[in-house]
mmCIF file of C-alpha atoms in Angstrom:
data_model
loop_
_atom_site.group_PDB
_atom_site.id
_atom_site.type_symbol
_atom_site.label_atom_id
_atom_site.label_comp_id
_atom_site.label_asym_id
_atom_site.label_seq_id
_atom_site.Cartn_x
_atom_site.Cartn_y
_atom_site.Cartn_z
ATOM 1 C CA MET A 5 22.460 137.809 100.756
ATOM 2 C CA GLY A 6 20.703 136.443 97.701
ATOM 3 C CA GLN A 7 21.330 133.520 95.399
ATOM 4 C CA ILE A 8 22.236 133.282 91.709
ATOM 5 C CA ILE A 9 21.308 130.198 89.712
ATOM 6 C CA ILE A 10 22.861 129.664 86.272
ATOM 7 C CA ASN A 11 20.324 127.941 84.008
ATOM 8 C CA GLU A 12 21.561 124.892 82.075
ATOM 9 C CA ARG A 13 20.629 126.636 78.808
ATOM 10 C CA THR A 14 23.817 128.657 79.308
ATOM 11 C CA ALA A 15 26.565 127.229 77.062
ATOM 12 C CA LYS A 16 29.339 125.596 79.071
ATOM 13 C CA ASP A 17 31.845 126.324 76.251
ATOM 14 C CA PRO A 18 31.435 130.076 75.571
ATOM 15 C CA ILE A 19 34.993 130.523 74.242
ATOM 16 C CA THR A 20 34.565 127.630 71.828
ATOM 17 C CA LEU A 21 31.210 129.089 70.780
ATOM 18 C CA ILE A 22 32.851 132.434 69.980
ATOM 19 C CA GLY A 23 35.464 130.663 67.861
ATOM 20 C CA GLU A 24 32.873 128.584 66.046
ATOM 21 C CA MET A 25 30.608 131.513 65.164
ATOM 22 C CA SER A 26 33.464 133.772 64.044
ATOM 23 C CA GLY A 27 35.097 130.928 62.120
ATOM 24 C CA VAL A 28 32.190 130.881 59.699
ATOM 25 C CA CYS A 29 33.005 134.456 58.697
ATOM 26 C CA TYR A 30 36.718 133.636 58.368
ATOM 27 C CA ASN A 31 35.842 130.775 55.994
ATOM 28 C CA ALA A 32 37.641 128.535 58.486
ATOM 29 C CA PRO A 33 36.720 124.937 59.377
ATOM 30 C CA ILE A 34 34.491 124.846 62.471
ATOM 31 C CA ASP A 35 34.297 121.089 63.052
ATOM 32 C CA ASP A 36 37.398 121.073 65.305
ATOM 33 C CA LYS A 37 36.602 122.152 68.882
ATOM 34 C CA GLU A 38 40.242 122.772 69.749
ATOM 35 C CA LYS A 39 40.669 125.147 66.799
ATOM 36 C CA ASN A 40 37.399 126.852 67.654
ATOM 37 C CA TYR A 41 38.647 127.365 71.210
ATOM 38 C CA LYS A 42 41.946 128.866 70.010
ATOM 39 C CA ARG A 43 40.050 131.136 67.613
ATOM 40 C CA GLY A 44 37.804 132.206 70.476
ATOM 41 C CA ILE A 45 40.838 133.090 72.594
ATOM 42 C CA HIS A 46 42.170 135.126 69.666
ATOM 43 C CA ASN A 47 38.918 137.086 69.464
ATOM 44 C CA LEU A 48 39.034 137.777 73.176
ATOM 45 C CA LYS A 49 42.663 138.893 73.241
ATOM 46 C CA SER A 50 42.184 140.973 70.092
ATOM 47 C CA GLY A 51 39.260 142.852 71.619
ATOM 48 C CA HIS A 52 36.757 141.742 68.998
ATOM 49 C CA GLY A 53 33.882 142.645 71.294
ATOM 50 C CA ARG A 54 31.044 141.935 68.875
ATOM 51 C CA THR A 55 31.899 138.218 68.982
ATOM 52 C CA TRP A 56 31.587 138.289 72.773
ATOM 53 C CA GLU A 57 27.858 138.790 72.344
ATOM 54 C CA PHE A 58 27.327 135.181 71.174
ATOM 55 C CA PRO A 59 27.546 133.524 74.629
ATOM 56 C CA ASP A 60 24.352 134.236 76.577
ATOM 57 C CA VAL A 61 23.980 133.608 80.284
ATOM 58 C CA TYR A 62 20.532 132.505 81.472
ATOM 59 C CA LEU A 63 20.206 133.094 85.185
ATOM 60 C CA THR A 64 17.870 133.648 88.107
ATOM 61 C CA LEU A 65 18.536 136.334 90.723
ATOM 62 C CA ASP A 66 16.723 135.495 93.946
ATOM 63 C CA GLY A 67 16.641 137.395 97.239
ATOM 64 C CA TYR A 68 18.135 140.718 96.150
ATOM 65 C CA SER A 69 16.405 144.019 96.771
ATOM 66 C CA ALA A 70 14.098 145.626 94.226
ATOM 67 C CA ARG A 71 16.403 148.629 94.493
ATOM 68 C CA VAL A 72 19.535 146.842 93.280
ATOM 69 C CA ILE A 73 17.566 145.099 90.518
ATOM 70 C CA ARG A 74 16.656 148.547 89.182
ATOM 71 C CA GLU A 75 20.411 149.145 88.822
ATOM 72 C CA TRP A 76 20.869 145.723 87.219
ATOM 73 C CA TYR A 77 18.480 146.865 84.481
ATOM 74 C CA THR A 78 20.713 149.826 83.565
ATOM 75 C CA HIS A 79 23.070 147.466 81.703
ATOM 76 C CA ILE A 80 21.090 147.042 78.502
ATOM 77 C CA GLY A 81 23.831 146.237 75.970
ATOM 78 C CA GLY A 82 23.230 143.378 73.560
ATOM 79 C CA MET A 83 19.459 143.454 74.040
ATOM 80 C CA PRO A 84 19.223 141.373 77.244
ATOM 81 C CA THR A 85 15.771 140.322 78.396
ATOM 82 C CA ARG A 86 14.291 139.661 81.832
ATOM 83 C CA VAL A 87 11.098 139.036 83.786
ATOM 84 C CA GLN A 88 10.633 139.990 87.421
ATOM 85 C CA ALA A 89 8.318 138.804 90.189
ATOM 86 C CA SER A 90 5.031 140.676 89.713
ATOM 87 C CA THR A 91 3.858 143.292 92.222
ATOM 88 C CA ARG A 92 0.457 143.233 90.524
ATOM 89 C CA TYR A 93 -0.378 139.546 90.849
ATOM 90 C CA ILE A 94 1.565 138.639 93.991
ATOM 91 C CA ASP A 95 0.002 139.886 97.240
ATOM 92 C CA TYR A 96 3.142 140.798 99.189
ATOM 93 C CA ALA A 97 1.188 142.324 102.071
ATOM 94 C CA LYS A 98 -0.596 139.015 102.627
ATOM 95 C CA GLU A 99 2.580 136.967 102.287
ATOM 96 C CA LYS A 100 4.689 139.386 104.403
ATOM 97 C CA PHE A 101 7.436 140.521 102.054
ATOM 98 C CA LYS A 102 11.078 139.807 102.847
ATOM 99 C CA TYR A 103 13.565 142.667 102.791
ATOM 100 C CA ILE A 104 17.225 143.672 102.782
ATOM 101 C CA THR A 105 18.819 145.242 105.868
ATOM 102 C CA PRO A 106 21.878 147.391 105.026
ATOM 103 C CA TYR A 107 25.039 146.638 107.002
ATOM 104 C CA SER A 108 25.095 150.194 108.370
ATOM 105 C CA VAL A 109 21.717 149.460 109.995
ATOM 106 C CA LYS A 110 22.386 145.832 110.912
ATOM 107 C CA GLU A 111 25.542 146.695 112.859
ATOM 108 C CA LYS A 112 23.699 149.016 115.273
ATOM 109 C CA PHE A 113 21.305 147.294 117.659
ATOM 110 C CA GLY A 114 18.795 150.132 118.073
ATOM 111 C CA ALA A 115 18.803 150.974 114.372
ATOM 112 C CA ASN A 116 18.272 147.309 113.489
ATOM 113 C CA LEU A 117 15.142 147.126 115.650
ATOM 114 C CA LEU A 118 13.807 150.389 114.237
ATOM 115 C CA TRP A 119 14.351 149.091 110.690
ATOM 116 C CA ASP A 120 12.414 145.891 111.422
ATOM 117 C CA GLU A 121 9.604 147.945 112.983
ATOM 118 C CA LEU A 122 9.449 150.153 109.875
ATOM 119 C CA MET A 123 9.083 147.138 107.586
ATOM 120 C CA ALA A 124 6.496 145.547 109.874
ATOM 121 C CA THR A 125 4.504 148.809 109.916
ATOM 122 C CA ILE A 126 4.527 149.027 106.125
ATOM 123 C CA ASN A 127 3.364 145.424 105.856
ATOM 124 C CA GLU A 128 0.573 145.854 108.413
ATOM 125 C CA THR A 129 -0.609 149.100 106.799
ATOM 126 C CA LEU A 130 -0.815 147.514 103.365
ATOM 127 C CA SER A 131 -2.603 144.505 104.834
ATOM 128 C CA THR A 132 -5.144 146.769 106.585
ATOM 129 C CA LEU A 133 -5.817 148.668 103.360
ATOM 130 C CA GLU A 134 -6.617 145.370 101.656
ATOM 131 C CA ARG A 135 -8.666 143.742 104.466
ATOM 132 C CA VAL A 136 -10.564 146.732 105.853
ATOM 133 C CA TYR A 137 -10.854 149.041 102.859
ATOM 134 C CA ASN A 138 -10.866 146.402 100.100
ATOM 135 C CA ILE A 139 -8.043 148.103 98.226
ATOM 136 C CA PRO A 140 -6.735 145.674 95.576
ATOM 137 C CA HIS A 141 -3.193 144.499 96.182
ATOM 138 C CA GLU A 142 -2.106 145.744 92.750
ATOM 139 C CA ASP A 143 -2.713 149.249 94.210
ATOM 140 C CA THR A 144 -1.354 148.694 97.720
ATOM 141 C CA ALA A 145 1.838 147.453 96.012
ATOM 142 C CA ASN A 146 2.696 151.129 95.430
ATOM 143 C CA GLY A 147 3.581 151.288 99.114
ATOM 144 C CA LEU A 148 6.103 148.457 98.964
ATOM 145 C CA PRO A 149 9.666 149.551 99.881
ATOM 146 C CA LEU A 150 12.599 149.338 97.464
ATOM 147 C CA GLY A 151 14.358 147.233 100.082
ATOM 148 C CA MET A 152 11.996 144.285 99.637
ATOM 149 C CA THR A 153 13.508 141.216 97.980
ATOM 150 C CA THR A 154 12.460 140.031 94.549
ATOM 151 C CA VAL A 155 13.091 137.298 91.958
ATOM 152 C CA VAL A 156 14.292 137.905 88.394
ATOM 153 C CA SER A 157 14.897 135.574 85.451
ATOM 154 C CA CYS A 158 17.060 137.099 82.762
ATOM 155 C CA LYS A 159 19.329 136.568 79.763
ATOM 156 C CA ILE A 160 22.486 138.625 79.319
ATOM 157 C CA ASN A 161 25.527 138.195 77.089
ATOM 158 C CA LEU A 162 29.254 138.004 77.832
ATOM 159 C CA ARG A 163 30.100 141.425 76.408
ATOM 160 C CA THR A 164 27.555 143.121 78.660
ATOM 161 C CA LEU A 165 28.796 141.174 81.686
ATOM 162 C CA ILE A 166 32.403 142.220 81.040
ATOM 163 C CA ASP A 167 31.322 145.857 80.784
ATOM 164 C CA MET A 168 29.205 145.439 83.909
ATOM 165 C CA SER A 169 32.219 144.097 85.807
ATOM 166 C CA HIS A 170 34.174 147.300 85.101
ATOM 167 C CA GLN A 171 31.447 149.358 86.778
ATOM 168 C CA ARG A 172 30.187 147.047 89.506
ATOM 169 C CA MET A 173 33.452 145.585 90.795
ATOM 170 C CA CYS A 174 34.585 149.162 91.456
ATOM 171 C CA THR A 175 34.875 150.039 95.147
ATOM 172 C CA CYS A 176 32.631 153.054 94.483
ATOM 173 C CA ALA A 177 29.736 150.863 93.295
ATOM 174 C CA TYR A 178 26.671 150.408 95.515
ATOM 175 C CA TRP A 179 27.497 147.779 98.175
ATOM 176 C CA GLU A 180 24.613 145.408 97.370
ATOM 177 C CA TYR A 181 25.457 145.427 93.674
ATOM 178 C CA ARG A 182 29.077 144.550 94.480
ATOM 179 C CA GLU A 183 27.829 141.587 96.525
ATOM 180 C CA LEU A 184 25.408 140.555 93.779
ATOM 181 C CA PHE A 185 28.198 140.672 91.201
ATOM 182 C CA ASN A 186 30.546 138.679 93.429
ATOM 183 C CA ASP A 187 27.795 136.051 93.749
ATOM 184 C CA LEU A 188 27.545 135.995 89.950
ATOM 185 C CA ILE A 189 31.315 135.546 89.634
ATOM 186 C CA LYS A 190 31.236 132.541 91.977
ATOM 187 C CA ALA A 191 28.297 130.974 90.132
ATOM 188 C CA LEU A 192 29.925 131.365 86.695
ATOM 189 C CA LYS A 193 33.292 130.058 87.893
ATOM 190 C CA GLN A 194 31.588 126.917 89.159
ATOM 191 C CA TYR A 195 29.506 126.487 85.999
ATOM 192 C CA SER A 196 32.307 125.406 83.643
ATOM 193 C CA PRO A 197 36.087 125.696 83.077
ATOM 194 C CA GLU A 198 35.627 128.077 80.130
ATOM 195 C CA TRP A 199 33.459 130.426 82.188
ATOM 196 C CA ASN A 200 36.038 130.241 84.966
ATOM 197 C CA TYR A 201 38.703 131.372 82.461
ATOM 198 C CA LEU A 202 36.548 134.259 81.223
ATOM 199 C CA VAL A 203 35.699 135.517 84.698
ATOM 200 C CA THR A 204 39.296 135.229 85.901
ATOM 201 C CA ASN A 205 40.810 136.998 82.896
ATOM 202 C CA TYR A 206 38.189 139.513 81.756
ATOM 203 C CA PHE A 207 36.061 140.509 84.755
ATOM 204 C CA CYS A 208 37.733 143.370 86.637
ATOM 205 C CA PRO A 209 37.040 146.867 88.015
ATOM 206 C CA LYS A 210 37.491 149.650 85.484
ATOM 207 C CA CYS A 211 40.693 150.936 87.088
ATOM 208 C CA GLU A 212 42.335 147.599 86.285
ATOM 209 C CA TYR A 213 40.980 147.768 82.734
ATOM 210 C CA LEU A 214 41.958 151.425 82.168
ATOM 211 C CA GLY A 215 45.189 151.408 84.163
ATOM 212 C CA TYR A 216 44.042 154.455 86.125
ATOM 213 C CA CYS A 217 41.071 155.692 88.179
ATOM 214 C CA ASN A 218 38.546 158.109 86.688
ATOM 215 C CA GLU A 219 36.296 158.430 89.751
ATOM 216 C CA GLY A 220 37.728 161.764 90.895
ATOM 217 C CA LYS A 221 37.112 162.559 94.551
ATOM 218 C CA ARG A 222 35.506 159.154 95.174
ATOM 219 C CA SER A 223 38.674 157.231 94.274
ATOM 220 C CA CYS A 224 39.602 154.393 96.636
ATOM 221 C CA GLY A 225 43.291 154.844 95.816
ATOM 222 C CA ARG A 226 43.753 151.457 94.164
ATOM 223 C CA LYS A 227 45.056 153.121 90.994
ATOM 224 C CA PRO A 228 46.363 156.682 90.390
ATOM 225 C CA LEU A 229 43.801 159.295 89.401
ATOM 226 C CA LYS A 230 43.742 160.719 85.897
#
């Protein structure tokens, strides 16, 4: 699967940051880190979601499919920003694009070979269009498959990530997104103790957050339907 890199611009003390920023509006002293931390915990436990938007995570997503990155972009709360590897300036046909193979295909020998042949055919066709017909690669890029891997640099805040966890840790979520989010969880837990606390206590599938499942016929049975 892919790799997630947490950029060092990400604050290692997000809970303390929440407490510091909210403390200003409480007319409270903000020069004590321990008090800021306790205030941050209070904001988290009290559900003061607006304060959760102060901690931003700067990260790079590398090696995930263009398809799952399209889903990543659907979480737009808190005005996140991102840049993605260009299909206009990078000649993927020339460089032979890498791609994701779904487990359902990978587990079957004949299907696995057919999948690899499909990707090789796409690559060779795009390459021929460029070499023989002089089609610019910014146009041949329209034939690239959604399963090709890509690289994204982005900024996203804590509140959006918590909301994302409710949707993407759900068993009904698309399998690659669940893997991507699990990779993100591991990366954040390793980044700092405060991020480890946040992930452990606030990242969860929506059935755990709601206390029941609202997925209807797609329910995995983890929680009772409502």
